[in-house]
Coordinates of C-alpha atoms (C1' of nucleotides) in Angstrom, one line a residue:
Chain A
M1 CA -53.6 50.1 -23.9
N2 CA -54.1 47.5 -21.3
I3 CA -53.8 49.4 -18.0
E4 CA -53.6 46.2 -15.9
K5 CA -50.6 44.8 -17.9
T6 CA -49.0 48.2 -18.0
I7 CA -49.2 48.9 -14.3
T8 CA -47.8 45.5 -13.6
A9 CA -45.0 46.0 -16.0
L10 CA -44.1 49.3 -14.2
N11 CA -44.5 47.9 -10.7
N12 CA -40.8 47.1 -10.5
P13 CA -38.0 49.6 -9.9
T14 CA -35.6 48.2 -12.4
R15 CA -38.2 48.2 -15.2
R16 CA -39.1 51.8 -14.4
N17 CA -35.5 52.6 -14.5
I18 CA -35.1 51.0 -17.9
I19 CA -38.0 53.1 -19.3
G20 CA -36.3 56.2 -17.8
W21 CA -32.9 55.3 -19.2
L22 CA -34.3 54.8 -22.7
K23 CA -35.3 58.4 -22.8
D24 CA -31.8 59.3 -23.6
R25 CA -29.4 57.1 -25.7
S26 CA -26.5 58.7 -23.9
N27 CA -27.4 56.7 -20.8
F28 CA -25.7 53.8 -22.5
P29 CA -22.3 53.2 -24.1
P30 CA -22.0 54.5 -27.7
A31 CA -23.4 52.1 -30.3
L32 CA -21.0 50.2 -32.5
P33 CA -20.2 52.0 -35.7
E34 CA -22.3 49.5 -37.8
H35 CA -25.3 50.3 -35.5
A36 CA -24.9 54.0 -35.5
D37 CA -28.0 54.6 -37.6
L38 CA -30.2 52.2 -35.7
E39 CA -32.8 53.2 -33.0
G40 CA -32.7 51.7 -29.6
V41 CA -30.3 49.9 -27.3
C42 CA -29.2 46.3 -27.2
V43 CA -30.1 44.0 -24.4
A44 CA -26.5 43.7 -23.2
F45 CA -26.2 47.4 -22.6
I46 CA -29.4 47.5 -20.6
Q47 CA -28.3 44.4 -18.7
E48 CA -25.0 46.0 -17.8
K49 CA -26.6 49.2 -16.6
A50 CA -29.2 47.3 -14.5
G51 CA -26.8 44.9 -13.0
L52 CA -29.1 41.9 -13.2
S53 CA -28.7 38.7 -15.1
Q54 CA -29.1 38.4 -18.8
S55 CA -32.2 36.2 -18.5
T56 CA -33.8 38.5 -16.1
I57 CA -33.3 41.5 -18.4
S58 CA -34.5 39.6 -21.4
N59 CA -37.6 38.6 -19.4
Y60 CA -38.1 42.2 -18.3
M61 CA -37.8 43.6 -21.8
G62 CA -40.4 41.0 -22.9
L63 CA -42.8 42.2 -20.2
L64 CA -42.3 45.9 -21.2
K65 CA -42.9 44.9 -24.8
E66 CA -46.0 43.0 -24.0
A67 CA -47.3 46.1 -22.2
G68 CA -46.5 48.1 -25.3
L69 CA -44.1 50.4 -23.5
V70 CA -41.1 49.5 -25.7
S71 CA -40.6 48.2 -29.2
S72 CA -37.9 45.9 -30.5
E73 CA -36.1 45.5 -33.8
R74 CA -33.8 42.6 -34.5
H75 CA -30.6 43.4 -36.5
G76 CA -28.4 40.4 -36.9
Q77 CA -27.7 38.9 -33.5
F78 CA -28.8 42.0 -31.7
T79 CA -32.2 43.1 -30.5
F80 CA -32.6 46.8 -30.1
Y81 CA -35.2 48.1 -27.7
S82 CA -36.6 51.6 -27.8
R83 CA -39.2 53.5 -25.8
N84 CA -42.7 53.7 -27.2
D85 CA -43.4 57.3 -26.2
D86 CA -47.0 57.3 -27.5
A87 CA -47.9 54.3 -25.4
I88 CA -46.3 55.8 -22.3
Q89 CA -48.3 59.0 -22.9
A90 CA -51.5 57.0 -23.5
F91 CA -51.0 55.1 -20.2
L92 CA -50.6 58.3 -18.2
S93 CA -53.7 59.8 -19.8
A94 CA -55.6 56.6 -19.0
L95 CA -54.5 56.8 -15.4
E96 CA -55.6 60.5 -15.2
K97 CA -58.9 59.6 -16.7
E98 CA -59.4 56.8 -14.2
F99 CA -58.4 58.6 -11.1
L100 CA -58.9 62.3 -11.5
Chain B
M1 CA -45.0 60.4 -2.0
N2 CA -43.5 56.9 -2.2
I3 CA -43.9 56.0 -5.9
E4 CA -43.1 52.3 -5.2
K5 CA -45.7 51.9 -2.5
T6 CA -48.2 53.9 -4.5
I7 CA -47.8 51.8 -7.7
T8 CA -48.0 48.6 -5.7
A9 CA -51.2 49.9 -4.0
L10 CA -52.7 50.7 -7.4
N11 CA -51.6 47.4 -9.0
N12 CA -54.9 45.7 -8.3
P13 CA -58.2 46.3 -10.1
T14 CA -60.3 46.3 -7.0
R15 CA -58.1 48.9 -5.3
R16 CA -58.2 51.0 -8.4
N17 CA -62.0 50.7 -8.5
I18 CA -62.2 51.8 -4.9
I19 CA -60.2 55.0 -5.6
G20 CA -62.5 55.6 -8.5
W21 CA -65.7 55.0 -6.6
L22 CA -64.6 57.4 -3.8
K23 CA -64.6 60.2 -6.3
D24 CA -68.4 60.4 -5.9
R25 CA -70.2 59.6 -2.6
S26 CA -73.3 58.7 -4.7
N27 CA -71.5 55.5 -5.7
F28 CA -72.5 54.2 -2.2
P29 CA -75.7 53.9 -0.2
P30 CA -76.8 57.1 1.5
A31 CA -75.1 57.7 4.9
L32 CA -77.0 57.1 8.1
P33 CA -78.6 60.4 9.3
E34 CA -76.2 60.7 12.2
H35 CA -73.3 60.5 9.7
A36 CA -74.8 62.9 7.2
D37 CA -72.2 65.6 7.9
L38 CA -69.1 63.3 7.8
E39 CA -66.8 62.9 4.9
G40 CA -65.9 59.5 3.5
V41 CA -67.5 56.1 3.3
C42 CA -67.5 53.3 5.9
V43 CA -65.7 50.0 5.2
A44 CA -68.9 48.0 5.1
F45 CA -70.2 50.0 2.1
I46 CA -67.0 49.6 0.2
Q47 CA -66.9 46.0 1.0
E48 CA -70.4 45.5 -0.3
K49 CA -69.7 47.3 -3.5
A50 CA -66.4 45.4 -4.1
G51 CA -67.9 42.0 -3.3
L52 CA -64.9 40.8 -1.3
S53 CA -64.5 39.8 2.3
Q54 CA -64.4 42.2 5.2
S55 CA -60.9 41.3 6.0
T56 CA -59.7 41.8 2.4
I57 CA -61.3 45.2 2.2
S58 CA -59.9 46.3 5.5
N59 CA -56.5 45.2 4.4
Y60 CA -56.9 47.0 1.0
M61 CA -57.9 50.2 2.7
G62 CA -54.9 49.9 4.9
L63 CA -52.6 49.6 1.8
L64 CA -54.3 52.5 0.2
K65 CA -53.9 54.5 3.3
E66 CA -50.2 53.5 3.7
A67 CA -49.7 54.8 0.2
G68 CA -51.3 58.1 1.1
L69 CA -54.1 57.7 -1.4
V70 CA -56.9 57.8 1.2
S71 CA -57.4 59.1 4.7
S72 CA -59.5 57.7 7.4
E73 CA -61.4 59.1 10.3
R74 CA -62.9 57.0 13.0
H75 CA -66.3 58.0 14.4
G76 CA -67.6 55.6 17.0
Q77 CA -67.4 52.1 15.6
F78 CA -67.2 53.3 12.1
T79 CA -64.1 54.2 10.1
F80 CA -64.7 56.6 7.2
Y81 CA -62.4 56.5 4.3
S82 CA -62.1 59.3 1.7
R83 CA -59.9 60.0 -1.2
N84 CA -56.8 62.0 -0.9
D85 CA -57.0 64.0 -4.1
D86 CA -53.7 65.9 -3.6
A87 CA -51.8 62.7 -3.2
I88 CA -53.4 61.2 -6.3
Q89 CA -52.4 64.3 -8.2
A90 CA -48.9 64.2 -6.8
F91 CA -48.5 60.6 -7.8
L92 CA -49.6 61.3 -11.4
S93 CA -47.2 64.2 -11.6
A94 CA -44.4 62.1 -10.3
L95 CA -45.1 59.4 -12.9
E96 CA -45.0 62.0 -15.6
K97 CA -41.8 63.4 -14.3
E98 CA -40.3 60.0 -14.2
F99 CA -41.4 58.8 -17.6
L100 CA -42.0 61.7 -19.9
Chain C
dT1 C1' -71.1 45.2 32.9
dT2 C1' -72.4 42.8 29.0
dC3 C1' -73.8 42.4 24.3
dA4 C1' -73.8 43.4 19.5
dT5 C1' -71.6 45.6 15.7
dA6 C1' -67.7 47.7 12.8
dA7 C1' -63.2 47.2 11.8
dA8 C1' -58.6 45.4 12.3
dT9 C1' -55.5 41.7 12.7
dC10 C1' -53.9 36.8 12.3
dA11 C1' -52.9 32.4 10.2
dG12 C1' -53.0 30.0 6.1
dA13 C1' -53.6 28.2 1.1
dA14 C1' -53.3 29.4 -3.7
dT15 C1' -51.2 32.0 -7.1
dA16 C1' -47.9 35.4 -9.0
dT17 C1' -43.4 37.7 -9.3
dA18 C1' -38.3 38.1 -9.0
dT19 C1' -34.4 36.2 -10.1
dC20 C1' -31.0 32.9 -11.2
dG21 C1' -28.1 29.5 -13.9
dA22 C1' -28.4 26.3 -17.7
dT23 C1' -29.8 25.4 -22.2
dA24 C1' -31.7 26.4 -26.7
dT25 C1' -32.0 29.4 -30.8
dC26 C1' -30.5 32.5 -34.2
dT27 C1' -27.1 34.8 -36.9
dC28 C1' -22.6 36.1 -38.5
dA29 C1' -18.0 35.0 -39.8
dA30 C1' -14.3 31.8 -40.5
Chain D
dT1 C1' -20.5 23.6 -41.4
dT2 C1' -18.7 25.0 -37.3
dG3 C1' -17.9 28.1 -33.6
dA4 C1' -18.8 32.2 -31.0
dG5 C1' -21.7 35.7 -29.5
dA6 C1' -26.4 37.8 -28.5
dT7 C1' -30.9 36.8 -27.0
dA8 C1' -34.6 34.0 -25.6
dT9 C1' -36.6 30.3 -23.1
dC10 C1' -36.7 26.8 -19.4
dG11 C1' -36.8 25.0 -14.7
dA12 C1' -36.3 26.1 -10.1
dT13 C1' -36.4 28.6 -5.6
dA14 C1' -37.5 32.5 -2.7
dT15 C1' -40.5 36.0 -1.7
dA16 C1' -44.8 38.7 -2.3
dT17 C1' -49.7 39.1 -3.2
dT18 C1' -54.5 37.7 -3.0
dC19 C1' -58.0 36.3 -0.5
dT20 C1' -60.4 33.6 3.1
dG21 C1' -62.5 32.5 7.7
dA22 C1' -61.5 33.0 12.6
dT23 C1' -60.2 35.9 16.2
dT24 C1' -59.4 40.3 18.5
dT25 C1' -60.2 45.0 19.5
dA26 C1' -62.9 49.0 19.9
dT27 C1' -67.2 51.3 21.0
dG28 C1' -72.0 52.4 21.8
dA29 C1' -76.3 50.9 23.9
dA30 C1' -79.1 48.0 27.0

DNA sequence: TTCATAAATCAGAATATATCGATATCTCAA
DNA sequence: TTGAGATATCGATATATTCTGATTTATGAA
């Protein structure tokens, strides 16, 4: 848990939104039938929801992943990103410890 | 509680340290006798502890105050800053609500 | 009223972040 | 093996942040 990197990753409204959206798969279009059993959401769906360019979202997902807030799995041409609940919890605990 | 402004204020190690230091008055030199009954710590003490310039610390305290994380009281030529525990708690709760 | 001190504000240089379009890489399918 | 689609990476520009020293603005004391 790198608190510096994590705060920086979350210091952006779109990236915070992405973390929020990923709480619930139904925030995105239904997965293709062949992806029905996979965790996570592909970049294109996140991009569409965020309304920013593909390169920006790819970059954002990289930052969130670097910070440990999401994980990714590649399946074919798709990369599926999902929340890393434990890391998010750990971050909040670290903040409490530092500030309270 | 402006989560954007607050995260930005905390997205800096020195500013996070300041919030931490202000938990305990004994992190700073003893107050002058004529200030013994006042809350908070003067800018000069914070500056010395942080090891950054006066203008930087004054600016940082302004950001923290803008974000509601500290309050200030002027007494004579001195400005005393103290933690705003409620706001810090509210921020952590807001983060939890947004992310968990 | 004038001086010294504490803090705030200003102007500026260096670095980081946001965001894009273009290009490169990877993988499936024809 | 070629083409198309999904991501990732690159290069660039605009904006924001960090941090400084210099200046300005209080304020208390001589």
